[in-house]
XYZ file of C-alpha atoms in Angstrom:
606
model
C 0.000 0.000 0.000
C 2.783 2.118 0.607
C 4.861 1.406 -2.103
C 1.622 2.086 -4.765
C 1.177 5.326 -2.941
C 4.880 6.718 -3.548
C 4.963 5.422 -6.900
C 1.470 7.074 -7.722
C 3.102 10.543 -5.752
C 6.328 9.725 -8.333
C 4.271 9.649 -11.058
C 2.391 12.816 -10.350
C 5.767 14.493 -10.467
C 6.642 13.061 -13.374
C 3.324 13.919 -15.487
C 3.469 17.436 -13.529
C 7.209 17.841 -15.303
C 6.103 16.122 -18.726
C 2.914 19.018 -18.570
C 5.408 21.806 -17.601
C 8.253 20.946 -20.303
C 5.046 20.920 -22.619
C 3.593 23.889 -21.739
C 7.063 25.971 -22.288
C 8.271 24.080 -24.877
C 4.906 24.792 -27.091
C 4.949 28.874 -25.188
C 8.722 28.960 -26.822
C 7.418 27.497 -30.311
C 4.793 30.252 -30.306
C 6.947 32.882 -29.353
C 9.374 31.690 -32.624
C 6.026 31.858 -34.547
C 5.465 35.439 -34.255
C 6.187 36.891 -37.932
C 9.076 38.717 -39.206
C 8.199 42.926 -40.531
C 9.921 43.555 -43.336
C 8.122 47.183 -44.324
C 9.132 49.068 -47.252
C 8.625 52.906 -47.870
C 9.426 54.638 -51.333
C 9.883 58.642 -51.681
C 7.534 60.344 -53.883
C 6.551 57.070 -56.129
C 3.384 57.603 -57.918
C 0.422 54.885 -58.378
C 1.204 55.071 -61.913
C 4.817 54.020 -61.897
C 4.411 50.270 -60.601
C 3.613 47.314 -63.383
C 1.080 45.672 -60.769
C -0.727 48.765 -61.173
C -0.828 49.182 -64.907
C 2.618 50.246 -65.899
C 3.702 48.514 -68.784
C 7.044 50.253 -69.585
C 9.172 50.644 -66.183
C 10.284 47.527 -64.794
C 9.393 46.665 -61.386
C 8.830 43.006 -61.137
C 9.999 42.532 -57.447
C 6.850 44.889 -56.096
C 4.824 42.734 -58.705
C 5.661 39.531 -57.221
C 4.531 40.890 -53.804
C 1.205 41.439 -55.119
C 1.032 38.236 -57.040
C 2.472 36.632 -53.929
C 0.108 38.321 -51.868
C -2.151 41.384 -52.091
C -2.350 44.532 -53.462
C -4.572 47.656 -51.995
C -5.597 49.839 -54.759
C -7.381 52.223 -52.777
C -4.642 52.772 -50.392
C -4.238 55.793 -48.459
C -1.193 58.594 -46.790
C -2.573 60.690 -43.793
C -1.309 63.698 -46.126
C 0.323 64.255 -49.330
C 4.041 65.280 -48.046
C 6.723 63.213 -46.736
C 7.259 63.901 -42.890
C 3.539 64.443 -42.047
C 2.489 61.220 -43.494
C 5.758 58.998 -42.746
C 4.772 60.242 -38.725
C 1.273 58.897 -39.345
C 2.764 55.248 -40.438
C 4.794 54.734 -37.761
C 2.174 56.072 -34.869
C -1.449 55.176 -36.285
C -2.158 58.951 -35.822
C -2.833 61.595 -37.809
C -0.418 64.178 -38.006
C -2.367 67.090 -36.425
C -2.899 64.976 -33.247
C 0.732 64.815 -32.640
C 1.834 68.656 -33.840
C 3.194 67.533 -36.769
C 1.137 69.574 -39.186
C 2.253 72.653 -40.620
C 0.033 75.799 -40.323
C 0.635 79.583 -41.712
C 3.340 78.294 -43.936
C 4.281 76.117 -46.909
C 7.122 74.285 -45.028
C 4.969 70.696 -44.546
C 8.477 69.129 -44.297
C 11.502 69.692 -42.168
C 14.134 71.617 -44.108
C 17.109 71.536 -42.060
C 18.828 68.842 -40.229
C 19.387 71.587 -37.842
C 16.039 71.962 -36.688
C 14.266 71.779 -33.515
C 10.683 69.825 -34.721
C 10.288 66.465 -34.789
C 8.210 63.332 -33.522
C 7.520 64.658 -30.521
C 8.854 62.149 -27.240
C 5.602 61.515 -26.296
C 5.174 59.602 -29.126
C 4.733 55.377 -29.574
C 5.688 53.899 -32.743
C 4.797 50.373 -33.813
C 9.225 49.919 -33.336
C 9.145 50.883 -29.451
C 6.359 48.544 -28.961
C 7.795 45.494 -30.448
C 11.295 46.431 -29.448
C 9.074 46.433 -25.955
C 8.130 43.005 -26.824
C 11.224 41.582 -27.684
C 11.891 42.258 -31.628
C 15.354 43.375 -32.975
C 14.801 46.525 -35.120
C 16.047 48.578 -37.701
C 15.524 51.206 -39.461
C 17.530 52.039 -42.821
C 17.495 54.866 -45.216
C 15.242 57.707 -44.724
C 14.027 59.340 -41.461
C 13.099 62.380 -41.983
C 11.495 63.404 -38.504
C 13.875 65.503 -36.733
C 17.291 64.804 -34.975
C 17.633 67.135 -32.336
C 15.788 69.595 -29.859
C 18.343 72.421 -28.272
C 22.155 71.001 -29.045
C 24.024 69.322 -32.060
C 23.702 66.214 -30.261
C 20.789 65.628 -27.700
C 19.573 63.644 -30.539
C 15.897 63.663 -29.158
C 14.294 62.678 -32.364
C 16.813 60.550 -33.312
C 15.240 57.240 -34.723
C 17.103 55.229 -31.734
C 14.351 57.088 -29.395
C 11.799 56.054 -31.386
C 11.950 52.309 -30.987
C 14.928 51.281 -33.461
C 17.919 49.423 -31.998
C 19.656 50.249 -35.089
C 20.228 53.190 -38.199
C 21.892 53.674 -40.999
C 20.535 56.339 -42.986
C 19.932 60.151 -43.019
C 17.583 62.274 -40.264
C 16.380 64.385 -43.087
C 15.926 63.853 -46.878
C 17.524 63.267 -50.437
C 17.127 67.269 -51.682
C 17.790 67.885 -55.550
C 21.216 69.728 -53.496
C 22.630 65.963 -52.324
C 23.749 65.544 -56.015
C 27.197 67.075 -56.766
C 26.664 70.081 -59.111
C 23.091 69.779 -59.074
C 20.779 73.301 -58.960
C 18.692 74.028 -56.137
C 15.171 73.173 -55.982
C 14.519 76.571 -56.148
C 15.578 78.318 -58.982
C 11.996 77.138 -60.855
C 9.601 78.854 -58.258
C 8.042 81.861 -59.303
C 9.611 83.773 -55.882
C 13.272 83.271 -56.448
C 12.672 84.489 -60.286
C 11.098 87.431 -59.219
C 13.348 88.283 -56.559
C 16.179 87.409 -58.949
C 14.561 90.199 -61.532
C 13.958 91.858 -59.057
C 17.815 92.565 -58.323
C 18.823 92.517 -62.164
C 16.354 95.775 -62.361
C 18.031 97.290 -59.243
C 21.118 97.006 -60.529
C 20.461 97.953 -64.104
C 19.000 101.321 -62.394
C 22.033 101.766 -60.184
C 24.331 101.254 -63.093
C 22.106 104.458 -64.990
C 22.341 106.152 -61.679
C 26.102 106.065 -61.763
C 26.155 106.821 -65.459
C 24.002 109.630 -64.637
C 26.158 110.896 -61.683
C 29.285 111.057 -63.640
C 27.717 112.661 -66.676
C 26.552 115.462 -63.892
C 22.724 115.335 -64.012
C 22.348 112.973 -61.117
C 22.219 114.752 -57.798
C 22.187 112.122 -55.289
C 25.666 111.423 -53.381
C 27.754 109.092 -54.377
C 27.871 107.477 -51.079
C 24.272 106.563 -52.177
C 24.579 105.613 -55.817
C 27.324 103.030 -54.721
C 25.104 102.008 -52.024
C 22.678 101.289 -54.674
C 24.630 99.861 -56.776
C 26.576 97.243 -54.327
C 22.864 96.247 -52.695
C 21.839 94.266 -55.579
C 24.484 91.839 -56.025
C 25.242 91.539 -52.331
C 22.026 90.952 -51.506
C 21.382 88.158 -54.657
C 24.775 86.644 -54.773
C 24.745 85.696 -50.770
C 21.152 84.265 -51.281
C 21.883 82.481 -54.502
C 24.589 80.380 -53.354
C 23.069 79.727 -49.882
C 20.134 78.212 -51.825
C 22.371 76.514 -54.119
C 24.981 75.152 -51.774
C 22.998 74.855 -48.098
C 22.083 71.533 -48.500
C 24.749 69.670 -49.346
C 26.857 69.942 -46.838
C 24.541 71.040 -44.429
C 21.421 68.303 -44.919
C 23.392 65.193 -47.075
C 24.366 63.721 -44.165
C 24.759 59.859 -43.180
C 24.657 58.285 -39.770
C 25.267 55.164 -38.331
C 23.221 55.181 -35.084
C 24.075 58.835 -33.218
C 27.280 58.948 -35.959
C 28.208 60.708 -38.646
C 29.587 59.212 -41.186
C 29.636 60.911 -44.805
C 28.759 64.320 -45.004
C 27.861 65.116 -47.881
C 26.904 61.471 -48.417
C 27.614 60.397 -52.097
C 24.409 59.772 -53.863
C 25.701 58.374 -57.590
C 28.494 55.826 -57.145
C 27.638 53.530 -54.075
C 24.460 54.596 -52.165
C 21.991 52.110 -53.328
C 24.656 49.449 -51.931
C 24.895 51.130 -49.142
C 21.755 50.823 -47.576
C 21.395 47.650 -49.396
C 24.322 45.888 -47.812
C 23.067 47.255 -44.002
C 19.436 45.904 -44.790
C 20.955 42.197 -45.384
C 22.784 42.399 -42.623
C 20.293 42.923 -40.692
C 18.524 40.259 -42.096
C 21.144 37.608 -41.211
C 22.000 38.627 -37.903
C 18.552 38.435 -36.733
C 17.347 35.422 -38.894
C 17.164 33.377 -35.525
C 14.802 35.857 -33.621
C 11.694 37.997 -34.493
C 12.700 41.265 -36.111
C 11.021 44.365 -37.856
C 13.428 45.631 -40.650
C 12.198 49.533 -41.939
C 13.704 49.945 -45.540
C 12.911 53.557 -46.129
C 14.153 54.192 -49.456
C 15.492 57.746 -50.275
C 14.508 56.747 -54.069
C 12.618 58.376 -56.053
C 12.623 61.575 -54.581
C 15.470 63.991 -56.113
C 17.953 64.220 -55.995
C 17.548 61.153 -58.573
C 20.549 58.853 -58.413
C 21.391 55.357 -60.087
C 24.339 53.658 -60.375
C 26.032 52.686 -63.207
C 24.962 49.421 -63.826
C 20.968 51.225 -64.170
C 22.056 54.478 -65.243
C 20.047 54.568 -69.124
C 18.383 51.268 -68.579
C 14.358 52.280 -68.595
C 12.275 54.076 -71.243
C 11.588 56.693 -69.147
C 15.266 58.636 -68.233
C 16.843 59.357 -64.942
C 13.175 58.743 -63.333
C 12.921 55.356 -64.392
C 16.292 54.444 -63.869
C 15.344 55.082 -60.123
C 12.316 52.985 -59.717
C 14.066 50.296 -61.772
C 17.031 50.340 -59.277
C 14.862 50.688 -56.618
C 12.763 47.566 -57.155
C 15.869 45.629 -57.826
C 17.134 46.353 -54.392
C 13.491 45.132 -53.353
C 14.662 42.025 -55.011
C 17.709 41.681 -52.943
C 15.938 42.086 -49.919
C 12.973 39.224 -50.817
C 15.734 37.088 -51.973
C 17.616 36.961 -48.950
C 14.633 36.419 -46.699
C 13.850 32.844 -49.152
C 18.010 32.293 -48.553
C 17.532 32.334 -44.880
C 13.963 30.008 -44.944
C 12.078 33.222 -43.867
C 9.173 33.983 -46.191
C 6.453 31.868 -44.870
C 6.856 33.753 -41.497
C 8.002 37.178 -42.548
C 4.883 40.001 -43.477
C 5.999 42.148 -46.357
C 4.805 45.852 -47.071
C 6.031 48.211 -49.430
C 4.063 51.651 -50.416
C 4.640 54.871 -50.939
C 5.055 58.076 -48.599
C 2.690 60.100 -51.108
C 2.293 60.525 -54.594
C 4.547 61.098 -57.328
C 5.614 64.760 -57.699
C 4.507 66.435 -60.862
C 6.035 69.961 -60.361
C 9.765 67.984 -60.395
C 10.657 69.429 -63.336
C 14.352 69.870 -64.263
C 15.517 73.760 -65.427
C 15.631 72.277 -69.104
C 12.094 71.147 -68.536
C 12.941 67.401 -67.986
C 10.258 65.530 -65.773
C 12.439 64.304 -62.845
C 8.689 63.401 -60.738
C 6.240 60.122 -60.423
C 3.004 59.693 -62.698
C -0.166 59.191 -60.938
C -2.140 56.942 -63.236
C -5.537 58.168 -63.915
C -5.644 60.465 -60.440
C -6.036 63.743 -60.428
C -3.165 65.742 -58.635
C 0.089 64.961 -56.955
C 2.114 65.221 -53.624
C 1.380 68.273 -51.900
C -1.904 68.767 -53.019
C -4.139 68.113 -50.581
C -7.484 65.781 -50.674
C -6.777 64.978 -54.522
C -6.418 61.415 -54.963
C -3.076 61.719 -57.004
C -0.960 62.749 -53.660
C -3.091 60.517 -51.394
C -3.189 56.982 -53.186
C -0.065 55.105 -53.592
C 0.908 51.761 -54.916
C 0.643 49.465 -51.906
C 1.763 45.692 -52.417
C 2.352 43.102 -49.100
C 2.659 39.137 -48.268
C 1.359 37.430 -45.481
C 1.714 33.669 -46.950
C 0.170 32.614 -43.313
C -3.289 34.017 -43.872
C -3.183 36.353 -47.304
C -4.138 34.231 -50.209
C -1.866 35.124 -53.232
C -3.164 37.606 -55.588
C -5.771 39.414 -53.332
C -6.926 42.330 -54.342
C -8.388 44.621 -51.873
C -9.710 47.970 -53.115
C -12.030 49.297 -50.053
C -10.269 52.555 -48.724
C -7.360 51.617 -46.187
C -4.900 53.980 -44.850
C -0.958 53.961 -44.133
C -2.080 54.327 -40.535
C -4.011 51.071 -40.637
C -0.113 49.357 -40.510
C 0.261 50.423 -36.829
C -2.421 47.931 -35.629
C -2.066 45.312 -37.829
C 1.605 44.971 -37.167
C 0.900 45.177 -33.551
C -1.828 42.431 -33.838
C 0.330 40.032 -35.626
C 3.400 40.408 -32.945
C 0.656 40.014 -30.130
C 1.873 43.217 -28.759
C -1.109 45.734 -27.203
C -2.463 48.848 -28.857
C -1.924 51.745 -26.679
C -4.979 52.572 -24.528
C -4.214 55.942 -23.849
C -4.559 57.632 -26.853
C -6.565 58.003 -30.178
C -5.541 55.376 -32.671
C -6.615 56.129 -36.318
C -5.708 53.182 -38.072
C -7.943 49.725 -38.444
C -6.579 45.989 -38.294
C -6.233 45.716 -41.891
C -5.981 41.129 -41.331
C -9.883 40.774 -41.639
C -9.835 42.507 -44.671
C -6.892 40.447 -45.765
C -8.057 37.229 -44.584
C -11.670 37.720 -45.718
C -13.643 38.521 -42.674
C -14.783 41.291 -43.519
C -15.640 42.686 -47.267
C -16.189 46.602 -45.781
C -13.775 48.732 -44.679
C -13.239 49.806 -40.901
C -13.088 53.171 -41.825
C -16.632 54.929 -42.675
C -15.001 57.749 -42.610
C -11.114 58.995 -43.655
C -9.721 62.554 -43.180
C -8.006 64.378 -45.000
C -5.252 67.114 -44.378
C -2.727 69.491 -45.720
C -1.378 71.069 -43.018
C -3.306 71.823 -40.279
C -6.461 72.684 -42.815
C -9.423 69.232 -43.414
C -9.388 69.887 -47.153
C -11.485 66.582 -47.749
C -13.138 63.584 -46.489
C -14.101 60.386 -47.222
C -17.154 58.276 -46.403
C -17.734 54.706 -47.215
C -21.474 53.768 -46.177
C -21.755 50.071 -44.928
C -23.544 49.223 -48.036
C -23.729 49.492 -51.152
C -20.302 50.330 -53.378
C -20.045 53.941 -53.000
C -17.550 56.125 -51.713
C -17.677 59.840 -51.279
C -15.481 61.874 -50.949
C -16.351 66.097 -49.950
C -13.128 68.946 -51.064
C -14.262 71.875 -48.932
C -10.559 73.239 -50.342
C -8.943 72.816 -53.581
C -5.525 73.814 -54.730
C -5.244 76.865 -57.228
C -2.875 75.209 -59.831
C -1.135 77.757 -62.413
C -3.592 78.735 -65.300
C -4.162 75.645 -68.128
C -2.238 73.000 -65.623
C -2.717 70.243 -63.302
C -0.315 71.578 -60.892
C 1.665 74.349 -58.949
C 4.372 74.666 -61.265
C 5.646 78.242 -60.513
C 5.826 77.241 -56.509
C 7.743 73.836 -56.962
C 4.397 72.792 -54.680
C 0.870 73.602 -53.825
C -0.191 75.446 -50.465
C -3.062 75.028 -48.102
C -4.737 78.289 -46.920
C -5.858 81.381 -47.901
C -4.487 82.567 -51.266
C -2.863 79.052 -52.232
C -6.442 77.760 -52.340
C -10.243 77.627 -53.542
C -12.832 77.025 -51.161
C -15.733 75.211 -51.751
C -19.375 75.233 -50.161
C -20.956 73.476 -50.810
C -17.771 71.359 -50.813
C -17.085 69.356 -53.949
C -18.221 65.980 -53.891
C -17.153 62.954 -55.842
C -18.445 59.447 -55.723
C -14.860 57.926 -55.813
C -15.688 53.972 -56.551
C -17.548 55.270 -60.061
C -15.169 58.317 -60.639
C -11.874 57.659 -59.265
C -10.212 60.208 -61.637
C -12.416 62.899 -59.816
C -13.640 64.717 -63.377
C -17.312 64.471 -62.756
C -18.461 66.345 -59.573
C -22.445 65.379 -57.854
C -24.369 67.846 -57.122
C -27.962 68.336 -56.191
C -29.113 68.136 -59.961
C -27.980 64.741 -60.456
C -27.309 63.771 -56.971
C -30.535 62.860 -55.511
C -29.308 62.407 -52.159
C -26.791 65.375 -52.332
C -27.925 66.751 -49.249
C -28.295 63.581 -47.305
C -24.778 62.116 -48.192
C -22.809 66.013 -47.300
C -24.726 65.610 -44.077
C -23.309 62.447 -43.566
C -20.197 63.540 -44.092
C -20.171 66.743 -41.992
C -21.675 64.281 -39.003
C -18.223 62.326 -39.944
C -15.780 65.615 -39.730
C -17.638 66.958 -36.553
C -16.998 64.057 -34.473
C -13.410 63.482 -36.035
C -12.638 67.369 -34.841
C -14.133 66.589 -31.292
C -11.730 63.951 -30.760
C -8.804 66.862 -31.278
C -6.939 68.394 -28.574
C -4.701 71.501 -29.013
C -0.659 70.336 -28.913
C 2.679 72.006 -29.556
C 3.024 72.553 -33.268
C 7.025 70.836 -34.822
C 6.487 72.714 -38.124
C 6.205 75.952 -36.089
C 8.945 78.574 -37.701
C 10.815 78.699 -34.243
C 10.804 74.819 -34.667
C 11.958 74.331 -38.335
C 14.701 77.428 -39.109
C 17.893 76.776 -39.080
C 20.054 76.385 -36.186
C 24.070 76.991 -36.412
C 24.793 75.951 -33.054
C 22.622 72.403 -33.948
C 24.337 71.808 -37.214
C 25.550 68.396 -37.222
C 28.941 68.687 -38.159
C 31.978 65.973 -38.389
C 35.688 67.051 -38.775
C 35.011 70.236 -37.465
C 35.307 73.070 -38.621
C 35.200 71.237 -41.959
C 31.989 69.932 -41.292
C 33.410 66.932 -44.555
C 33.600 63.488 -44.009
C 32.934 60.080 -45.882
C 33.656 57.307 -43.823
C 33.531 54.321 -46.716
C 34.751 51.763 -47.211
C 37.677 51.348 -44.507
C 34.981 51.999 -41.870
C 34.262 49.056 -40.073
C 30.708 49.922 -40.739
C 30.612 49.313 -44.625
C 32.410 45.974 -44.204
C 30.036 44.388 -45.990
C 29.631 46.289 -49.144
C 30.897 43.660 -51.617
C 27.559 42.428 -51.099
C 26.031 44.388 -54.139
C 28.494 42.754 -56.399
C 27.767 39.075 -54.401
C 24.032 38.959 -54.668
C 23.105 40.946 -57.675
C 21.139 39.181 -59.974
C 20.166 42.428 -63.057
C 17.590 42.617 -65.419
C 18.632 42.112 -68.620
C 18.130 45.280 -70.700
């Protein structure tokens, strides 16, 4: 009796050790199942440019095997039509106005100095900090583009590694048309600097009759004041002219590797593709053996445009094409490597773009340098006009997206916040306003409607449109109570480089102008009461929509104020000082892995 009762108390502790081994051994195989991110982001690529989305003359068969691999959004959305505004909303779920980073009283939508004080404010949770919380390696590589620093060169308080990334390589600002060597400023096709530069050729014209006039002996003013004249012209052009011209090269093409600087000016022709290329796969095979979330933010296609040589005169379509071209190739790279390491079954793929292509990126000998937009009217910066707002979205989920699904209910950029955060079973913050939707039961099929009855849209701190999707039927609205003026006979704001977004930039509409955007997604034929039966009904809907959107709004510190984006001297990032020149290539232990572009390529043939 007493022997059956220990051996029934040993075998208790045996089957209590068998269910505990169990327990953590199927815990730790459900940990390793949480997916990989691997998330994309192109600069400036219109819908038009992609072959999955109707392009039939630039190559980009890399994005189209994502979509034929997985699924591709055709009604996908950016909280606005500018870089840093909507690249915020990706990373938080939030649009831009909640978090002060919304412009407002200027046309600066984007930080223009590296030397700034705005940027994603502290306060701020991106989808990185939360699964860095939750035990994911990540990285960010290649464009940031949301502030560095707050009061000194080096506090670094916007600095990606505050914002959730273990890792980056890549610049804290943007690729300007500056970054490539020799290249014109962005500025010399904007209606301002010609004017002020005519401006200063009549001053000095009339100074130079002055002085004509003074020595001849009919001019009466002092010569202390015709020189005056004379010098203020030039000295006040000149300085301005080459600041334009030269600022941002030295000043904003910068390259870091976590908090340091390594190439400044970074060189955009020869070897930066590889560059961020070779840091992306490294990432990849250091963390193949753990969950990781790997940003790609591509400074491509945005100009600067830059292609090395192996892509330079490759597409149909010039420097532009070259871009996307190289661009999807390094896509290739990236997909490859993940099938090398056994990763793609458990790794979600994203790719998109930050906004629409840029139709005012017009070279001074009138070459395009910007995106196409397909059928959509308008472009980045304009906006509530679809052209600026929908970008070519691709992604793979082989766990749960069946290959070639084709979603084209409205879904926003934001919507990746949740979904990522879903799929990594980490939680949703409770303690502020999340704008984005769980995008999987659209994916998966659970749902055929979108989350989103309603979308918002900004450009700067002004709700130029909105968007309602009823629960039935196939319609979608959309209201413009504001409109970009474009020059006379155009599409666009050619003489600005850019459209604005208040008073004398715009047209205002009420009743607004309303579009039914499932029947008339190029926006050409407007509803109205006449043949619009339920005109009324459906702008009351939408007003309902806008009113309770603006009550969820509370006032915050705006980063796009002019205190917060004018250049600082004293915050200039500078290495080899007072040089303020470096390029720390190939010797740097850093770029050890460079050869990898030569390894791994695998190029089109032309």
């Amino acid at each position: 009796m007493l022997y059956a009762f220990s051996m029934s108390r040993r075998w208790s502790r045996l089957w209590a050790a068998i269910l505990f081994l169990t327990t953590f051994w199927t815990l730790t195989l459900s940990d390793d199942r949480r997916p990989n991110f691997v998330l994309f982001m192109v600069d400036d690529l219109g819908i038009g440019d992609v072959g999955c989305f109707g392009n039939d003359t630039i190559r980009t068969p890399n994005i189209d095997r994502i979509a034929s691999e997985g699924a591709k959004l055709t009604q996908h959305l950016t909280a606005e039509a500018i870089c840093t505004p909507s690249r915020a909303a990706f990373l938080t779920g939030r649009y831009p106005v909640r978090m002060g980073m919304a412009a407002g009283g200027h046309n600066w939508r984007y930080f223009p100095f590296a030397a700034g004080a705005g940027g994603l404010p502290q306060n701020e949770t991106t989808f990185a900090t939360l699964l860095k919380d939750a035990g994911y390696s990540t990285a960010l590589v290649g464009k940031w583009h949301l502030g560095l620093n707050c009061k000194t060169s080096d506090d670094h308080c916007h600095h990606p590694n505050r914002h959730g990334f273990d890792f980056f390589f890549g610049t804290p600002i943007t690729n300007f048309r500056e970054c490539a060597e020799g290249a014109d400023t962005m500025y010399v096709n904007t209606l301002a600097y010609k004017r002020s530069r005519n401006a200063c050729i009549a001053l000095f014209v009339a100074s130079l009759a002055l002085l004509v006039l003074k020595v001849l002996g009919t001019n009466k003013m002092s010569w202390k004041t015709v020189f005056a004249l004379l010098l203020f012209a030039p000295c006040f052009w000149i300085p301005s002219r080459f600041f334009f011209s030269h600022r941002l090269r030295w000043m904003n093409c910068i390259l870091m590797n976590n908090s340091e600087l390594v190439a400044q000016p970074f060189d955009l022709q020869d070897d930066l593709t590889p560059r961020l290329l070779a840091k992306s796969l490294n990432f990849l095979r250091e963390n193949h053996d753990r969950p990781f979330l790997l940003y790609h933010a591509f400074l491509k296609v945005h100009t600067a445009l830059f292609a090395t040589e192996r892509f330079r005169g490759r597409s149909r379509h010039g420097p532009y094409g070259d871009n996307v071209e190289e661009m999807d190739w390094a896509v290739g790279e990236v997909l490859r490597e993940i099938d090398r390491l056994g990763l793609s079954e458990n790794t979600f793929v994203y790719l998109s773009s930050d906004n629409g292509g840029h139709l005012e990126e017009i070279t001074p000998e009138g070459e395009v340098h910007g995106g196409w937009n397909g059928i959509y009217k308008g472009g980045k910066s304009m906006g509530g006009w679809e052209g600026g707002i929908r970008v070519p979205t691709v992604l793979r989920w082989p766990r749960q997206v069946r290959p070639g699904t084709v979603i084209s209910e409205p879904t926003s950029m934001m919507d990746v916040f949740p979904t990522v955060l879903t799929l990594a079973g980490a939680a949703t913050p409770g303690d502020r306003a999340i704008d984005g939707r769980d995008l999987m039961p659209l994916l998966a099929g659970n749902r055929t409607v979108t989350e989103h009855e309603f979308l918002i849209h900004y450009c700067g701190q002004s709700l130029t449109a909105a968007r309602y999707r009823p629960a039935t039927g196939n319609s979608v609205y959309k209201a413009h109570y504001m409109t970009p003026i474009w020059d006379e006979g155009t599409g666009a704001c050619y003489s600005a480089f850019g459209c604005g977004c208040e008073n004398s930039w715009v047209h205002y509409h009420d009743p607004p102008l309303l579009f039914d955007i499932a029947k008339d997604p190029s926006e050409s034929k407007p509803l109205t009461p006449k043949n619009e039966p339920k005109f009324a009904q459906i702008v009351a809907n939408i007003s309902r929509g806008v009113e309770a959107h603006r009550k969820t709004l509370v006032s915050v510190e705006s980063q796009f104020s002019l205190r917060n984006v004018l250049w600082r001297p004293w915050m200039q990032p500078c290495c080899n000082f007072p040089y303020c020149s470096c390029d720390l290539n190939e010797t740097s232990p850093t770029l050890e892995n460079l050869p990898v572009y030569e390894q791994t390529s695998s190029f089109p043939e032309s």
